[in-house]
Every structure is written in C-alpha cells, then in structure tokens.
Amino acid sequence: MIIGIGSDLIDIRRVGQVIERHGERFLNRVFTPQEQAKAARRAANDKMVVATYAKRFAAKEACAKALGTGIRHGVWWRDMGVVNLPGGRPTMQLTGGAKARLDALTPPGCEARIDLSITDDWPLAQAFVIISAVPAATAVTATGPGPQS
C-alpha cells in the first residue's frame, strides 16, 4: 500500500550558486557526511559534484513531500540521506524527525519501503520518492546504517 508520494525538480545551477555563496555552512546543514563523501569522490569534475548534490537535494525535497510534512514539523534536511542498498538501488535513510514521521505513517504489522529514483540532465535534476507499507516479513528498509550512494 502506498502511504506517500513525492517528486521534485531542481535547477542544478541554483544549487551551485548556493554552494558558491555559503560553502561548507550549506553543505553541513543540508547533507549527511555520507552524501558529502559521495560528492567528494566526484571532485575531478565540478559539474558532477554539483549535480550529485542537486540530485540529493531533490531527493530530500521529494521525501519530505512523501512524508507529508515538507521541511518542517521536526523533519530536517539531514534527517534524510540518500543511500544505496547492497544491489545498488537508491533509497532514503531516515533518522530523527523524518524517521518518527515515517513510523507514524506506517501501519501496524508493516514496514516502510522507500523507493527512490534520481536523475539529472544538465541543468536539471529530478527525484521521485514512493513510500509503501509492506508486510513486515518482506520489507526491504533503509532506516539503519548501510552502504552509501
């Protein structure tokens, strides 16, 4: 059963401008250490670094929409992080207020599954998030530590 859907489309150049203006302050406020490490591995190409951040920003916006809160009501940027499951599929790892909201949305006897699709085609980045409640025995979750995207 789908319990939340969110999407976001962002201009990668805008993210680049914010990074230029606010630098580490912005990056540390919005992105998890794992997301920053992922972008740092792409440091050979500035456009790829900014696109990496833009996709993750869009994913956070889409996730907040799927949670039904936006970035408020205790859901903050760093409460949502893009991670990859062992097979490579991207998903969201939730902590803090985002995890509390997810738990409140998830019916008893079910676990949440977060499906994420992210893409970019300069100058745009896009993300879709679908949160589903699945029977507890079959759920693939991303609410604990795992490999990073």
CSV table of N, CA and C in Angstrom, one decimal, residues 71-141:
chain,number,residue,atom,x,y,z
A,71,ILE,N,9.8,20.4,4.7
A,71,ILE,CA,10.9,20.6,5.7
A,71,ILE,C,10.4,21.5,6.9
A,72,ARG,N,9.6,20.8,7.7
A,72,ARG,CA,9.1,21.4,8.9
A,72,ARG,C,8.5,20.3,9.8
A,73,HIS,N,7.9,20.7,10.9
A,73,HIS,CA,7.2,19.7,11.8
A,73,HIS,C,8.3,18.7,12.3
A,74,GLY,N,9.5,19.1,12.5
A,74,GLY,CA,10.5,18.2,13.0
A,74,GLY,C,11.3,17.4,12.0
A,75,VAL,N,11.0,17.6,10.7
A,75,VAL,CA,11.7,16.9,9.6
A,75,VAL,C,12.7,17.9,9.1
A,76,TRP,N,14.0,17.6,9.2
A,76,TRP,CA,15.1,18.4,8.8
A,76,TRP,C,15.9,17.8,7.7
A,77,TRP,N,16.6,18.6,7.0
A,77,TRP,CA,17.4,18.1,5.8
A,77,TRP,C,18.3,16.9,6.1
A,78,ARG,N,19.0,17.0,7.2
A,78,ARG,CA,20.0,15.9,7.5
A,78,ARG,C,19.3,14.7,8.1
A,79,ASP,N,18.0,14.8,8.3
A,79,ASP,CA,17.2,13.6,8.8
A,79,ASP,C,17.0,12.6,7.6
A,80,MET,N,17.3,13.1,6.4
A,80,MET,CA,17.0,12.3,5.2
A,80,MET,C,18.3,12.2,4.4
A,81,GLY,N,18.8,11.0,4.1
A,81,GLY,CA,20.0,10.9,3.4
A,81,GLY,C,19.8,9.8,2.3
A,82,VAL,N,20.4,10.1,1.1
A,82,VAL,CA,20.4,9.1,0.0
A,82,VAL,C,21.4,8.1,0.3
A,83,VAL,N,21.0,6.8,0.2
A,83,VAL,CA,21.9,5.7,0.3
A,83,VAL,C,21.6,4.7,-0.8
A,84,ASN,N,22.6,3.8,-1.0
A,84,ASN,CA,22.3,2.7,-1.9
A,84,ASN,C,22.3,1.4,-1.1
A,85,LEU,N,21.3,0.5,-1.5
A,85,LEU,CA,21.2,-0.8,-0.9
A,85,LEU,C,22.3,-1.7,-1.5
A,86,PRO,N,22.6,-2.8,-1.0
A,86,PRO,CA,23.7,-3.6,-1.5
A,86,PRO,C,23.7,-3.9,-3.0
A,87,GLY,N,22.5,-4.0,-3.6
A,87,GLY,CA,22.5,-4.2,-5.0
A,87,GLY,C,22.6,-3.0,-5.9
A,88,GLY,N,22.7,-1.8,-5.2
A,88,GLY,CA,22.9,-0.6,-5.9
A,88,GLY,C,21.6,0.3,-5.9
A,89,ARG,N,20.5,-0.2,-5.6
A,89,ARG,CA,19.2,0.5,-5.7
A,89,ARG,C,19.3,1.7,-4.7
A,90,PRO,N,19.0,2.9,-5.2
A,90,PRO,CA,19.0,4.0,-4.2
A,90,PRO,C,17.7,4.0,-3.4
A,91,THR,N,17.8,4.5,-2.2
A,91,THR,CA,16.7,4.7,-1.3
A,91,THR,C,17.1,5.8,-0.3
A,92,MET,N,16.2,6.1,0.7
A,92,MET,CA,16.5,7.1,1.7
A,92,MET,C,16.7,6.5,3.0
A,93,GLN,N,17.7,7.0,3.7
A,93,GLN,CA,17.9,6.5,5.1
A,93,GLN,C,17.4,7.7,6.0
A,94,LEU,N,16.4,7.4,6.8
A,94,LEU,CA,15.8,8.4,7.7
A,94,LEU,C,16.2,8.3,9.1
A,95,THR,N,16.4,9.4,9.8
A,95,THR,CA,16.7,9.5,11.2
A,95,THR,C,15.9,10.6,11.8
A,96,GLY,N,16.0,10.8,13.1
A,96,GLY,CA,15.3,11.9,13.8
A,96,GLY,C,13.9,12.1,13.5
A,97,GLY,N,13.5,13.3,13.2
A,97,GLY,CA,12.1,13.7,13.0
A,97,GLY,C,11.5,13.0,11.7
A,98,ALA,N,12.3,12.8,10.7
A,98,ALA,CA,11.8,12.1,9.5
A,98,ALA,C,11.5,10.6,9.8
A,99,LYS,N,12.3,10.0,10.6
A,99,LYS,CA,12.1,8.6,11.0
A,99,LYS,C,10.8,8.5,11.8
A,100,ALA,N,10.7,9.5,12.8
A,100,ALA,CA,9.5,9.5,13.6
A,100,ALA,C,8.2,9.7,12.8
A,101,ARG,N,8.3,10.5,11.8
A,101,ARG,CA,7.1,10.7,10.9
A,101,ARG,C,6.8,9.5,10.1
A,102,LEU,N,7.9,8.8,9.6
A,102,LEU,CA,7.7,7.6,8.8
A,102,LEU,C,7.1,6.5,9.7
A,103,ASP,N,7.6,6.4,10.9
A,103,ASP,CA,7.0,5.4,11.9
A,103,ASP,C,5.5,5.7,12.1
A,104,ALA,N,5.1,7.0,12.2
A,104,ALA,CA,3.7,7.3,12.5
A,104,ALA,C,2.9,7.0,11.3
A,105,LEU,N,3.4,7.1,10.1
A,105,LEU,CA,2.6,6.8,8.9
A,105,LEU,C,2.5,5.3,8.6
A,106,THR,N,3.4,4.5,9.1
A,106,THR,CA,3.5,3.0,8.8
A,106,THR,C,2.4,2.3,9.7
A,107,PRO,N,1.5,1.6,9.0
A,107,PRO,CA,0.5,0.8,9.8
A,107,PRO,C,1.1,-0.3,10.6
A,108,PRO,N,0.5,-0.7,11.7
A,108,PRO,CA,1.0,-1.8,12.5
A,108,PRO,C,1.1,-3.1,11.6
A,109,GLY,N,2.1,-3.9,11.9
A,109,GLY,CA,2.4,-5.1,11.2
A,109,GLY,C,3.1,-4.9,9.8
A,110,CYS,N,3.4,-3.7,9.5
A,110,CYS,CA,4.0,-3.4,8.3
A,110,CYS,C,5.4,-2.7,8.5
A,111,GLU,N,6.2,-2.7,7.5
A,111,GLU,CA,7.4,-1.9,7.5
A,111,GLU,C,7.4,-1.0,6.3
A,112,ALA,N,8.1,0.1,6.4
A,112,ALA,CA,8.1,1.1,5.2
A,112,ALA,C,9.2,0.7,4.2
A,113,ARG,N,8.8,0.8,3.0
A,113,ARG,CA,9.8,0.7,1.9
A,113,ARG,C,9.8,2.0,1.2
A,114,ILE,N,11.0,2.5,1.0
A,114,ILE,CA,11.2,3.8,0.3
A,114,ILE,C,11.9,3.5,-1.0
A,115,ASP,N,11.1,3.8,-2.1
A,115,ASP,CA,11.7,3.7,-3.5
A,115,ASP,C,12.0,5.1,-3.9
A,116,LEU,N,13.2,5.2,-4.5
A,116,LEU,CA,13.7,6.5,-4.9
A,116,LEU,C,14.3,6.4,-6.3
A,117,SER,N,13.9,7.3,-7.2
A,117,SER,CA,14.5,7.4,-8.5
A,117,SER,C,15.1,8.8,-8.6
A,118,ILE,N,16.4,8.9,-8.9
A,118,ILE,CA,17.0,10.2,-9.1
A,118,ILE,C,17.8,10.2,-10.4
A,119,THR,N,17.7,11.4,-11.1
A,119,THR,CA,18.4,11.5,-12.4
A,119,THR,C,18.8,13.0,-12.6
A,120,ASP,N,19.7,13.2,-13.5
A,120,ASP,CA,20.0,14.6,-13.9
A,120,ASP,C,20.3,14.6,-15.4
A,121,ASP,N,19.9,15.7,-16.0
A,121,ASP,CA,20.2,16.1,-17.4
A,121,ASP,C,20.5,17.6,-17.3
A,122,TRP,N,21.7,18.0,-17.3
A,122,TRP,CA,22.1,19.4,-17.2
A,122,TRP,C,21.2,20.3,-17.9
A,123,PRO,N,20.6,21.3,-17.3
A,123,PRO,CA,20.8,21.8,-16.0
A,123,PRO,C,19.8,21.4,-15.0
A,124,LEU,N,19.1,20.2,-15.2
A,124,LEU,CA,18.0,19.8,-14.2
A,124,LEU,C,18.4,18.5,-13.5
A,125,ALA,N,17.9,18.4,-12.3
A,125,ALA,CA,18.0,17.2,-11.5
A,125,ALA,C,16.6,16.9,-11.0
A,126,GLN,N,16.2,15.6,-10.9
A,126,GLN,CA,14.9,15.3,-10.6
A,126,GLN,C,14.9,14.1,-9.7
A,127,ALA,N,13.9,14.0,-8.8
A,127,ALA,CA,13.8,12.9,-7.9
A,127,ALA,C,12.3,12.5,-7.7
A,128,PHE,N,12.0,11.2,-7.5
A,128,PHE,CA,10.7,10.7,-7.2
A,128,PHE,C,10.9,9.8,-6.0
A,129,VAL,N,10.0,9.9,-5.0
A,129,VAL,CA,10.0,9.0,-3.8
A,129,VAL,C,8.6,8.5,-3.7
A,130,ILE,N,8.6,7.1,-3.5
A,130,ILE,CA,7.3,6.4,-3.2
A,130,ILE,C,7.6,5.7,-1.9
A,131,ILE,N,6.8,6.0,-0.9
A,131,ILE,CA,6.8,5.3,0.4
A,131,ILE,C,5.7,4.3,0.4
A,132,SER,N,6.0,3.0,0.6
A,132,SER,CA,5.0,2.0,0.7
A,132,SER,C,5.1,1.3,2.0
A,133,ALA,N,3.9,0.8,2.5
A,133,ALA,CA,3.8,-0.1,3.6
A,133,ALA,C,3.7,-1.5,3.1
A,134,VAL,N,4.7,-2.4,3.5
A,134,VAL,CA,4.7,-3.8,3.1
A,134,VAL,C,4.7,-4.6,4.4
A,135,PRO,N,4.1,-5.9,4.2
A,135,PRO,CA,4.2,-6.8,5.4
A,135,PRO,C,5.6,-6.9,6.0
A,136,ALA,N,5.7,-6.9,7.3
A,136,ALA,CA,6.9,-6.8,8.0
A,136,ALA,C,7.9,-7.9,7.5
A,137,ALA,N,7.5,-9.1,7.2
A,137,ALA,CA,8.4,-10.2,6.8
A,137,ALA,C,9.1,-10.0,5.4
A,138,THR,N,8.5,-9.1,4.6
A,138,THR,CA,9.1,-9.0,3.2
A,138,THR,C,9.7,-7.6,3.0
A,139,ALA,N,9.7,-6.7,3.9
A,139,ALA,CA,10.2,-5.4,3.7
A,139,ALA,C,11.7,-5.3,3.5
A,140,VAL,N,12.1,-4.4,2.6
A,140,VAL,CA,13.5,-4.0,2.4
A,140,VAL,C,13.5,-2.6,2.9
A,141,THR,N,14.2,-2.3,4.0
A,141,THR,CA,14.2,-1.0,4.6
A,141,THR,C,15.5,-0.3,4.5
